[in-house]
């Protein structure tokens, strides 16, 4: 049974003039400003090292900015315990004790959040039904599939029905239909959700706003439809039966491309233009081509066209009964390249 | 009420792990039984007391040895939690770090207490003479075991949280446990030790624990300082320092 989650309140998050630098590393943020409005579903995109994880860690209070402030619904909160009550965090890997049962792990984390017995029973019922894991309650984590573990991972982060939800690659190991179920549950919670992902297709469907980070700079922040409308790009994906990562195609300046092992992703502004250099490359490698697909005016074509942002390397699997599986996608595999920068 | 429920959840986790893998509990008896049977009978002629048999002397010492061995493994769960990332999950909650550490070690203590009781039952079944446990004796022995467990399990937990590496945990167990056992009066009485070792044994906390258990469960004096107030004070001080230090460090640890 699909049950919408009950809602209480939610909060905005605002970063004012944030600067941050790791002890032995370059500066990540320098005078960074950003606001996540109340109740929005924000997808944060960016290639490795762009500052996505650092941004989450700053909001979680695990890292302290060297200057600037972070406010939650207009208030600065310095108490880590208070932040832990407000924020539900779902890490990328299922960080749960494999020896425990699903029910025990939810009881354990629920009691860490000081939930009363009634609250815990109620929250557990809502969360497990929303994530479709109510039949797994008595099973130990070690006997679950990768997808099921990931759903438990999400349930653990949401058991206290937090005001703000932070998700770090939550769809890793989930097939498309399970991801949609999880997203529907999250949307129904009507909380402020910040989701770091490489899955641009999902971001396009569910984002209130998409944020693109590059080298600690916010380079895009807009609704997906606005981004697509303002930046029209044509996208081509070509799958080869060989690894082409070592073969850099000699393409026109207008073409941006990304190689993900056996896949070449091309993006160029004019969808009607027959780009000669692309055609030449395809002709030279035609015996290796196994599949071609194209799209225009999608978030993926826009993001690849505008910026060198890597995204989900492998296609989503067809849904498996029971939510199991795990295709390992979403890990951000991909080598962003750009012609003649 | 919430604190007790929280404590129950922490203990339940440890108990369930033991339920799922009872072999751990079974294995924890192998070494003590080995000591009681092989070494007990082997040294029985070397250490003779007018007050009682060596086996009667050894049984509380083997119990003390079990307490140190089992409590030294308290940090292993922290290491596993670091490895799975689960530490970060409960560390990022409003849960009290004091309650967390207290109940985590309490779960270990409850297991150790059961182990000690079972060892006494085994000793009784082996026909060891002189076992005499009054209610007061049981309470006093339990207090000694409680304090030693909190002292040593907190030390083990501190090392685990600080190092986060299972190999270093094994080094700690090997480096400390055996020297502490063999420089105490747990297995060998004072009169069997060289004078320099006798001095060390006087300050060894395991000597104090074994003397507390011996003094309250065996109906014989053995010429030892039988777990007087001084022993309780020493164990209490060590417990407070070790538990306090580990708690303060745990409070500082950020998400890992």
XYZ file of C-alpha atoms in Angstrom:
597
model
C 0.000 0.000 0.000
C 1.356 3.378 -0.972
C 0.926 5.797 1.909
C 1.738 9.480 1.761
C 3.901 10.472 4.703
C 2.477 12.837 7.246
C 4.129 16.203 7.377
C 4.821 18.569 10.191
C 7.066 21.493 9.319
C 10.031 22.184 7.140
C 12.844 24.709 6.942
C 14.898 26.777 4.568
C 18.695 26.666 4.552
C 20.780 29.695 3.699
C 24.532 29.986 3.302
C 25.879 33.517 3.684
C 29.308 34.432 2.391
C 30.776 31.014 3.171
C 34.501 30.401 2.791
C 35.999 27.016 3.379
C 39.385 25.419 2.840
C 40.640 21.989 3.853
C 43.784 22.064 5.988
C 46.049 20.685 3.301
C 44.195 21.572 0.179
C 42.921 24.304 -2.060
C 40.116 26.637 -1.123
C 36.762 25.001 -1.879
C 34.382 27.892 -1.267
C 35.199 31.582 -1.216
C 32.370 33.956 -0.395
C 29.754 31.383 -1.348
C 26.074 32.339 -1.082
C 23.126 30.050 -1.592
C 19.546 29.666 -0.407
C 17.443 26.536 -0.369
C 13.829 27.628 -0.028
C 11.400 25.922 2.316
C 9.891 22.732 0.959
C 11.901 22.643 -2.265
C 13.425 19.546 -3.827
C 16.923 20.591 -4.851
C 19.219 18.457 -6.961
C 22.903 19.312 -6.724
C 24.968 18.319 -9.730
C 28.651 18.629 -10.336
C 31.662 16.552 -11.246
C 34.004 15.054 -8.648
C 35.760 17.707 -6.587
C 33.218 20.389 -7.419
C 32.333 20.853 -3.731
C 29.056 18.897 -3.484
C 30.083 16.762 -0.508
C 31.749 19.705 1.213
C 28.525 21.658 0.833
C 26.548 18.839 2.478
C 29.117 18.515 5.273
C 28.907 22.252 5.969
C 25.111 22.133 6.176
C 25.315 19.056 8.430
C 27.684 20.928 10.741
C 30.456 18.355 10.318
C 32.703 20.996 8.788
C 32.991 24.543 10.049
C 33.385 27.345 7.524
C 36.411 29.594 8.017
C 34.059 32.539 7.558
C 30.384 33.110 6.891
C 27.279 31.646 8.440
C 24.675 29.021 7.729
C 21.140 29.686 8.888
C 18.233 27.322 9.137
C 14.874 29.076 8.748
C 16.730 32.284 9.468
C 18.447 31.064 12.625
C 22.029 30.024 13.166
C 22.277 26.671 14.922
C 25.575 25.704 16.497
C 24.416 22.728 18.535
C 25.238 19.503 16.710
C 22.508 17.692 18.621
C 19.931 20.199 17.436
C 21.157 19.884 13.860
C 20.966 16.105 14.119
C 17.307 16.405 15.145
C 16.481 18.752 12.282
C 18.385 17.038 9.510
C 17.984 13.552 8.129
C 21.092 12.432 6.314
C 21.290 9.517 3.916
C 24.863 8.625 2.965
C 25.750 7.120 -0.378
C 26.630 3.661 0.941
C 24.189 1.732 3.099
C 25.846 2.545 6.429
C 24.049 0.070 8.617
C 25.096 -2.856 10.771
C 24.677 -5.935 8.565
C 24.071 -8.160 11.590
C 20.975 -6.267 12.731
C 17.431 -6.735 11.482
C 15.677 -3.881 9.706
C 13.272 -3.455 12.614
C 16.066 -3.435 15.203
C 18.088 -0.886 13.286
C 15.095 1.466 12.983
C 14.315 0.998 16.693
C 17.950 1.683 17.571
C 18.261 4.882 15.538
C 14.736 5.950 16.568
C 15.676 5.644 20.239
C 18.875 7.615 19.536
C 16.525 10.380 18.324
C 14.534 10.092 21.597
C 11.346 9.063 19.827
C 8.666 7.810 22.184
C 7.421 4.250 21.694
C 4.240 5.477 19.995
C 6.139 7.899 17.764
C 8.601 5.209 16.806
C 5.881 2.710 15.918
C 4.042 5.339 13.887
C 7.139 6.629 12.068
C 8.367 3.119 11.383
C 5.042 2.152 9.868
C 4.899 5.256 7.679
C 8.474 5.082 6.476
C 8.532 1.342 5.799
C 5.224 1.466 3.927
C 6.305 4.480 1.911
C 9.558 2.766 0.952
C 7.824 -0.586 0.502
C 10.031 -2.424 2.973
C 7.408 -3.405 5.547
C 7.880 -7.070 4.626
C 11.607 -6.864 5.367
C 11.327 -5.715 8.985
C 12.360 -9.029 10.519
C 15.128 -9.732 8.028
C 18.749 -9.071 8.860
C 20.518 -6.547 6.652
C 23.159 -9.048 5.551
C 20.473 -11.120 3.824
C 19.038 -8.218 1.802
C 19.850 -7.305 -1.787
C 21.757 -4.129 -2.629
C 18.584 -2.257 -3.564
C 16.782 -3.343 -0.410
C 19.758 -2.265 1.714
C 19.703 1.120 0.035
C 16.017 1.523 0.894
C 16.784 0.626 4.514
C 19.616 3.163 4.389
C 17.095 5.814 3.347
C 14.595 4.683 6.005
C 17.238 5.038 8.734
C 17.882 8.644 7.656
C 14.162 9.490 7.715
C 12.974 7.615 10.834
C 12.718 10.817 12.894
C 10.820 12.647 10.117
C 13.387 15.450 9.879
C 12.710 19.002 8.710
C 15.540 18.941 6.178
C 16.643 15.873 4.226
C 20.143 15.520 2.779
C 20.702 12.718 0.317
C 24.076 11.752 -1.070
C 23.614 9.653 -4.213
C 20.518 7.924 -2.823
C 19.672 6.056 -6.013
C 22.863 4.012 -6.128
C 21.839 0.392 -6.487
C 18.194 1.185 -7.109
C 16.440 0.371 -10.362
C 14.457 3.108 -12.065
C 11.031 2.131 -10.726
C 12.300 1.793 -7.178
C 14.003 5.174 -7.490
C 10.667 6.635 -8.573
C 8.943 5.078 -5.552
C 11.580 6.505 -3.232
C 11.289 9.905 -4.867
C 7.502 9.832 -4.590
C 7.837 9.086 -0.878
C 10.267 11.979 -0.473
C 8.063 14.377 -2.436
C 5.090 13.374 -0.259
C 7.037 14.314 2.858
C 6.973 17.943 1.644
C 10.303 18.689 3.332
C 13.285 20.647 2.118
C 15.289 18.014 0.263
C 18.868 18.460 -0.929
C 19.967 15.636 -3.164
C 23.449 15.181 -4.556
C 23.231 13.049 -7.652
C 24.751 12.297 -11.013
C 21.391 11.164 -12.361
C 20.301 14.091 -14.478
C 17.215 12.306 -15.850
C 15.783 11.947 -12.367
C 16.755 15.510 -11.495
C 14.864 16.746 -14.536
C 11.696 14.970 -13.454
C 11.669 15.794 -9.751
C 13.716 18.905 -9.099
C 12.168 22.113 -7.906
C 15.543 23.575 -8.756
C 18.766 22.189 -10.164
C 22.080 23.507 -8.879
C 25.296 22.972 -10.767
C 28.573 23.326 -8.889
C 31.968 23.624 -10.481
C 35.183 24.245 -8.553
C 33.246 25.570 -5.581
C 31.264 27.991 -7.699
C 27.537 27.884 -8.239
C 27.282 28.051 -11.999
C 23.599 27.274 -12.440
C 20.564 27.445 -10.179
C 17.230 27.295 -11.838
C 14.178 25.194 -12.478
C 14.930 22.410 -14.985
C 12.365 23.734 -17.463
C 13.922 27.212 -17.365
C 17.425 25.838 -17.852
C 16.306 23.818 -20.860
C 14.320 26.719 -22.307
C 17.226 29.121 -21.994
C 19.912 26.748 -23.251
C 18.784 24.474 -26.032
C 21.227 21.695 -26.877
C 21.160 18.567 -28.961
C 22.496 15.402 -27.314
C 23.794 12.274 -28.962
C 24.853 9.107 -27.160
C 26.833 6.521 -29.077
C 27.609 3.116 -27.570
C 30.649 1.238 -28.867
C 31.649 -2.386 -28.379
C 35.170 -1.260 -27.430
C 36.549 1.045 -24.796
C 37.049 4.361 -26.564
C 38.347 6.319 -23.600
C 41.819 6.410 -25.115
C 40.622 7.655 -28.491
C 40.006 11.350 -28.369
C 37.857 12.375 -31.285
C 38.893 15.414 -33.251
C 35.664 17.369 -33.191
C 34.490 20.872 -33.998
C 34.828 23.589 -31.409
C 31.070 23.793 -30.960
C 30.842 20.159 -29.877
C 31.255 19.221 -26.270
C 31.713 15.630 -25.436
C 32.146 13.180 -22.626
C 33.516 9.657 -22.789
C 32.304 6.971 -20.412
C 34.320 3.898 -21.346
C 32.215 2.467 -24.198
C 29.961 5.467 -24.545
C 30.536 8.790 -26.257
C 28.183 11.599 -25.316
C 28.090 14.596 -27.587
C 26.285 17.842 -27.135
C 26.035 20.741 -29.562
C 23.821 23.780 -29.761
C 22.276 23.410 -33.171
C 20.245 20.253 -33.410
C 19.714 20.670 -37.162
C 23.340 21.117 -37.976
C 25.060 18.121 -39.421
C 28.388 18.361 -37.687
C 30.916 17.070 -40.141
C 33.558 16.147 -37.582
C 31.036 14.009 -35.678
C 29.971 12.251 -38.831
C 33.614 11.629 -39.752
C 34.348 10.139 -36.355
C 31.296 7.898 -36.581
C 32.253 6.790 -40.083
C 35.771 5.916 -38.961
C 34.432 3.815 -36.062
C 31.216 2.536 -37.566
C 32.166 -1.107 -37.199
C 32.371 -0.615 -33.419
C 29.087 1.237 -32.993
C 26.353 -0.840 -31.385
C 23.743 1.760 -30.520
C 22.965 5.398 -31.102
C 20.402 7.582 -29.448
C 19.689 11.261 -29.466
C 17.630 13.777 -27.600
C 17.176 17.473 -27.586
C 16.066 20.003 -25.031
C 16.583 17.750 -22.049
C 18.341 18.654 -18.827
C 21.090 16.218 -19.710
C 21.740 17.840 -23.082
C 21.738 21.264 -21.431
C 24.088 20.321 -18.590
C 26.534 18.518 -20.887
C 26.277 21.324 -23.405
C 26.910 24.066 -20.886
C 29.365 22.409 -18.530
C 31.630 19.418 -18.160
C 29.452 17.511 -15.745
C 29.670 13.771 -15.477
C 26.570 11.724 -14.786
C 25.242 8.205 -14.474
C 27.462 5.895 -16.483
C 25.242 2.879 -16.845
C 21.644 2.778 -17.993
C 19.004 1.941 -15.405
C 17.926 -1.662 -15.163
C 14.380 -2.765 -15.620
C 12.611 -3.014 -12.297
C 13.008 -6.215 -10.366
C 10.306 -7.512 -8.122
C 11.202 -6.807 -4.546
C 13.307 -3.837 -5.357
C 16.479 -5.819 -5.429
C 19.257 -5.651 -7.850
C 21.619 -2.835 -8.052
C 23.201 -1.828 -11.234
C 25.898 0.148 -9.645
C 25.000 3.168 -11.659
C 24.925 6.656 -10.454
C 28.435 6.548 -9.262
C 29.356 9.416 -11.416
C 31.595 7.392 -13.623
C 32.457 9.459 -16.550
C 35.189 11.527 -17.891
C 34.050 14.993 -18.660
C 35.893 16.521 -21.581
C 35.415 19.620 -23.518
C 36.774 20.497 -26.889
C 39.031 23.533 -27.168
C 38.337 25.108 -23.872
C 12.252 6.675 30.735
C 13.653 7.508 27.291
C 17.178 6.953 28.615
C 16.265 3.475 29.833
C 14.617 2.644 26.518
C 17.705 3.927 24.733
C 19.877 1.823 27.031
C 17.734 -1.211 26.349
C 18.155 -0.742 22.580
C 21.941 -0.554 22.967
C 22.047 -3.658 25.142
C 19.602 -5.461 22.864
C 21.984 -4.903 19.967
C 24.867 -6.586 21.809
C 22.680 -9.385 23.149
C 21.191 -10.098 19.734
C 24.649 -10.312 18.213
C 25.451 -12.935 20.803
C 22.175 -14.715 20.078
C 22.942 -14.782 16.346
C 26.493 -15.995 16.994
C 26.448 -18.015 20.215
C 29.737 -19.571 19.158
C 31.458 -16.430 20.511
C 30.120 -17.214 23.975
C 31.088 -20.868 23.644
C 34.622 -19.967 22.558
C 34.987 -17.596 25.503
C 34.848 -20.645 27.798
C 37.528 -22.626 26.015
C 40.490 -20.784 27.528
C 39.150 -20.643 31.121
C 38.226 -24.328 31.066
C 41.657 -25.100 29.631
C 43.226 -23.238 32.553
C 41.021 -24.878 35.142
C 41.602 -28.401 33.891
C 45.109 -28.594 32.393
C 46.947 -25.941 34.422
C 44.851 -26.350 37.523
C 45.763 -29.980 37.868
C 49.319 -29.342 36.643
C 50.132 -26.749 39.323
C 48.040 -28.269 42.073
C 51.112 -29.887 43.628
C 53.305 -26.795 43.277
C 50.925 -24.511 45.146
C 49.531 -26.121 48.219
C 47.609 -24.223 50.869
C 46.576 -25.428 54.287
C 43.291 -23.530 53.790
C 42.200 -25.065 50.491
C 43.136 -26.508 47.128
C 44.903 -24.694 44.300
C 41.813 -25.211 42.159
C 39.789 -23.246 44.722
C 42.433 -20.525 44.495
C 42.500 -20.664 40.693
C 38.752 -20.501 39.982
C 38.316 -16.800 40.991
C 41.562 -15.989 39.146
C 40.276 -17.631 35.978
C 37.062 -15.623 36.387
C 39.133 -12.425 36.667
C 41.093 -13.509 33.591
C 37.802 -13.962 31.717
C 36.711 -10.477 32.788
C 39.871 -8.880 31.366
C 39.785 -10.935 28.152
C 36.117 -10.208 27.459
C 36.199 -6.540 28.397
C 39.287 -5.974 26.240
C 37.125 -6.847 23.244
C 34.591 -4.086 23.936
C 36.204 -1.849 21.319
C 35.741 -4.332 18.505
C 32.111 -3.306 17.953
C 33.242 0.311 17.505
C 35.789 -0.809 14.905
C 33.082 -2.737 13.030
C 30.801 0.289 13.215
C 33.532 2.454 11.707
C 34.039 -0.082 8.947
C 30.339 -0.245 8.052
C 29.804 3.481 8.537
C 27.174 2.766 11.196
C 29.115 4.779 13.777
C 28.375 7.905 11.765
C 24.666 7.099 11.780
C 24.255 6.978 15.541
C 26.916 9.578 16.143
C 24.791 12.035 14.134
C 21.831 11.835 16.493
C 20.947 13.800 19.628
C 21.675 10.717 21.765
C 23.677 11.328 24.937
C 27.260 10.130 24.493
C 27.446 9.344 28.208
C 24.381 7.090 28.093
C 25.612 5.539 24.902
C 29.003 4.574 26.334
C 27.536 3.567 29.685
C 24.970 1.192 28.207
C 27.354 -0.131 25.573
C 29.709 -1.236 28.351
C 26.786 -2.347 30.504
C 25.835 -4.802 27.750
C 29.395 -6.143 27.862
C 29.233 -6.308 31.640
C 26.007 -8.332 31.544
C 27.652 -10.860 29.216
C 30.766 -11.022 31.401
C 28.649 -11.511 34.521
C 26.905 -14.489 32.903
C 30.312 -15.890 31.901
C 31.581 -15.643 35.485
C 28.438 -17.274 36.895
C 28.753 -20.117 34.384
C 32.427 -20.553 35.304
C 31.487 -20.951 38.965
C 28.871 -23.522 37.971
C 31.525 -25.367 35.965
C 33.889 -25.182 38.957
C 31.184 -26.543 41.246
C 30.491 -29.358 38.761
C 34.239 -30.135 38.745
C 33.994 -30.693 42.471
C 36.110 -27.703 43.521
C 35.748 -27.422 47.270
C 35.305 -24.247 49.288
C 32.898 -22.400 46.987
C 30.640 -20.412 49.257
C 28.701 -17.443 47.910
C 26.466 -15.377 50.169
C 24.162 -12.641 48.843
C 26.579 -10.027 50.193
C 29.497 -11.852 48.603
C 27.679 -11.946 45.288
C 26.996 -8.199 45.446
C 30.576 -7.347 46.371
C 32.013 -9.589 43.660
C 29.607 -8.097 41.128
C 30.715 -4.613 42.162
C 34.343 -5.558 41.566
C 33.563 -7.100 38.176
C 31.463 -4.048 37.268
C 34.267 -1.604 38.074
C 36.971 -3.606 36.340
C 34.777 -4.079 33.247
C 34.066 -0.350 33.039
C 37.765 0.417 33.487
C 39.090 -1.981 30.896
C 36.199 -1.904 28.389
C 36.354 1.917 28.365
C 40.107 1.717 27.734
C 39.516 -0.745 24.904
C 36.757 1.482 23.478
C 38.979 4.553 23.671
C 41.716 2.772 21.703
C 39.162 1.566 19.143
C 37.616 5.026 18.657
C 41.051 6.651 18.488
C 42.685 4.121 16.139
C 39.714 2.801 14.141
C 41.846 -0.114 12.932
C 41.196 -3.728 13.906
C 44.897 -4.672 13.705
C 45.760 -2.110 16.391
C 42.949 -3.468 18.506
C 44.463 -6.947 18.284
C 47.858 -5.470 19.206
C 46.334 -3.826 22.265
C 44.755 -7.098 23.376
C 47.958 -9.078 22.889
C 50.251 -6.412 24.282
C 48.347 -5.718 27.494
C 46.244 -8.726 28.456
C 48.869 -11.407 28.905
C 51.410 -9.227 30.794
C 48.618 -8.016 33.099
C 47.457 -11.589 33.709
C 50.946 -12.952 34.403
C 52.003 -10.091 36.656
C 48.916 -10.494 38.821
C 47.909 -12.901 41.532
C 45.060 -14.221 39.394
C 46.722 -17.530 38.600
C 49.704 -17.682 40.945
C 49.672 -16.723 44.633
C 52.005 -14.087 46.066
C 54.319 -16.645 47.605
C 54.913 -18.232 44.188
C 56.155 -14.985 42.684
C 59.690 -13.520 42.735
C 59.863 -10.504 45.041
C 60.057 -7.922 42.214
C 56.994 -9.473 40.588
C 55.239 -9.548 43.912
C 55.640 -5.771 44.113
C 54.156 -5.348 40.633
C 51.306 -7.731 41.482
C 50.382 -5.583 44.474
C 49.537 -2.673 42.145
C 48.068 -4.755 39.343
C 44.298 -4.091 39.082
C 43.696 -7.690 38.044
C 45.208 -8.833 41.357
C 42.679 -6.653 43.132
C 39.790 -8.016 41.091
C 40.821 -11.639 41.625
C 41.254 -10.944 45.349
C 37.802 -9.355 45.525
C 36.198 -12.356 43.809
C 38.288 -14.824 45.825
C 37.551 -13.145 49.133
C 33.817 -13.153 48.513
C 33.255 -16.537 46.908
C 35.814 -18.973 48.348
C 35.719 -20.008 51.942
C 39.482 -19.744 52.493
C 42.002 -16.965 53.158
C 44.999 -18.243 51.116
C 47.178 -15.737 52.949
C 46.322 -13.010 50.441
C 45.012 -9.511 51.065
C 41.474 -10.581 50.413
C 39.892 -7.791 48.417
C 39.646 -5.135 51.093
C 38.357 -1.580 50.727
C 41.655 -0.587 49.125
C 40.952 -2.897 46.167
C 37.537 -1.326 45.576
C 39.022 2.169 45.766
C 41.751 1.330 43.249
C 39.259 -0.185 40.806
C 36.829 2.716 41.288
C 39.531 5.297 40.551
C 40.685 3.413 37.457
C 37.071 3.080 36.279
C 36.401 6.806 36.670
C 39.593 7.829 34.863
C 39.165 5.374 32.002
C 35.409 5.849 31.505
C 35.685 9.622 31.903
C 38.515 9.837 29.391
C 36.718 7.691 26.852
C 33.478 9.658 27.296
C 35.248 13.004 26.804
C 36.942 11.696 23.682
C 33.709 10.228 22.310
C 32.048 13.626 22.752
C 34.676 15.214 20.539
C 34.555 12.658 17.744
C 32.873 14.029 14.675
C 31.138 12.037 11.979
C 33.549 9.499 10.493
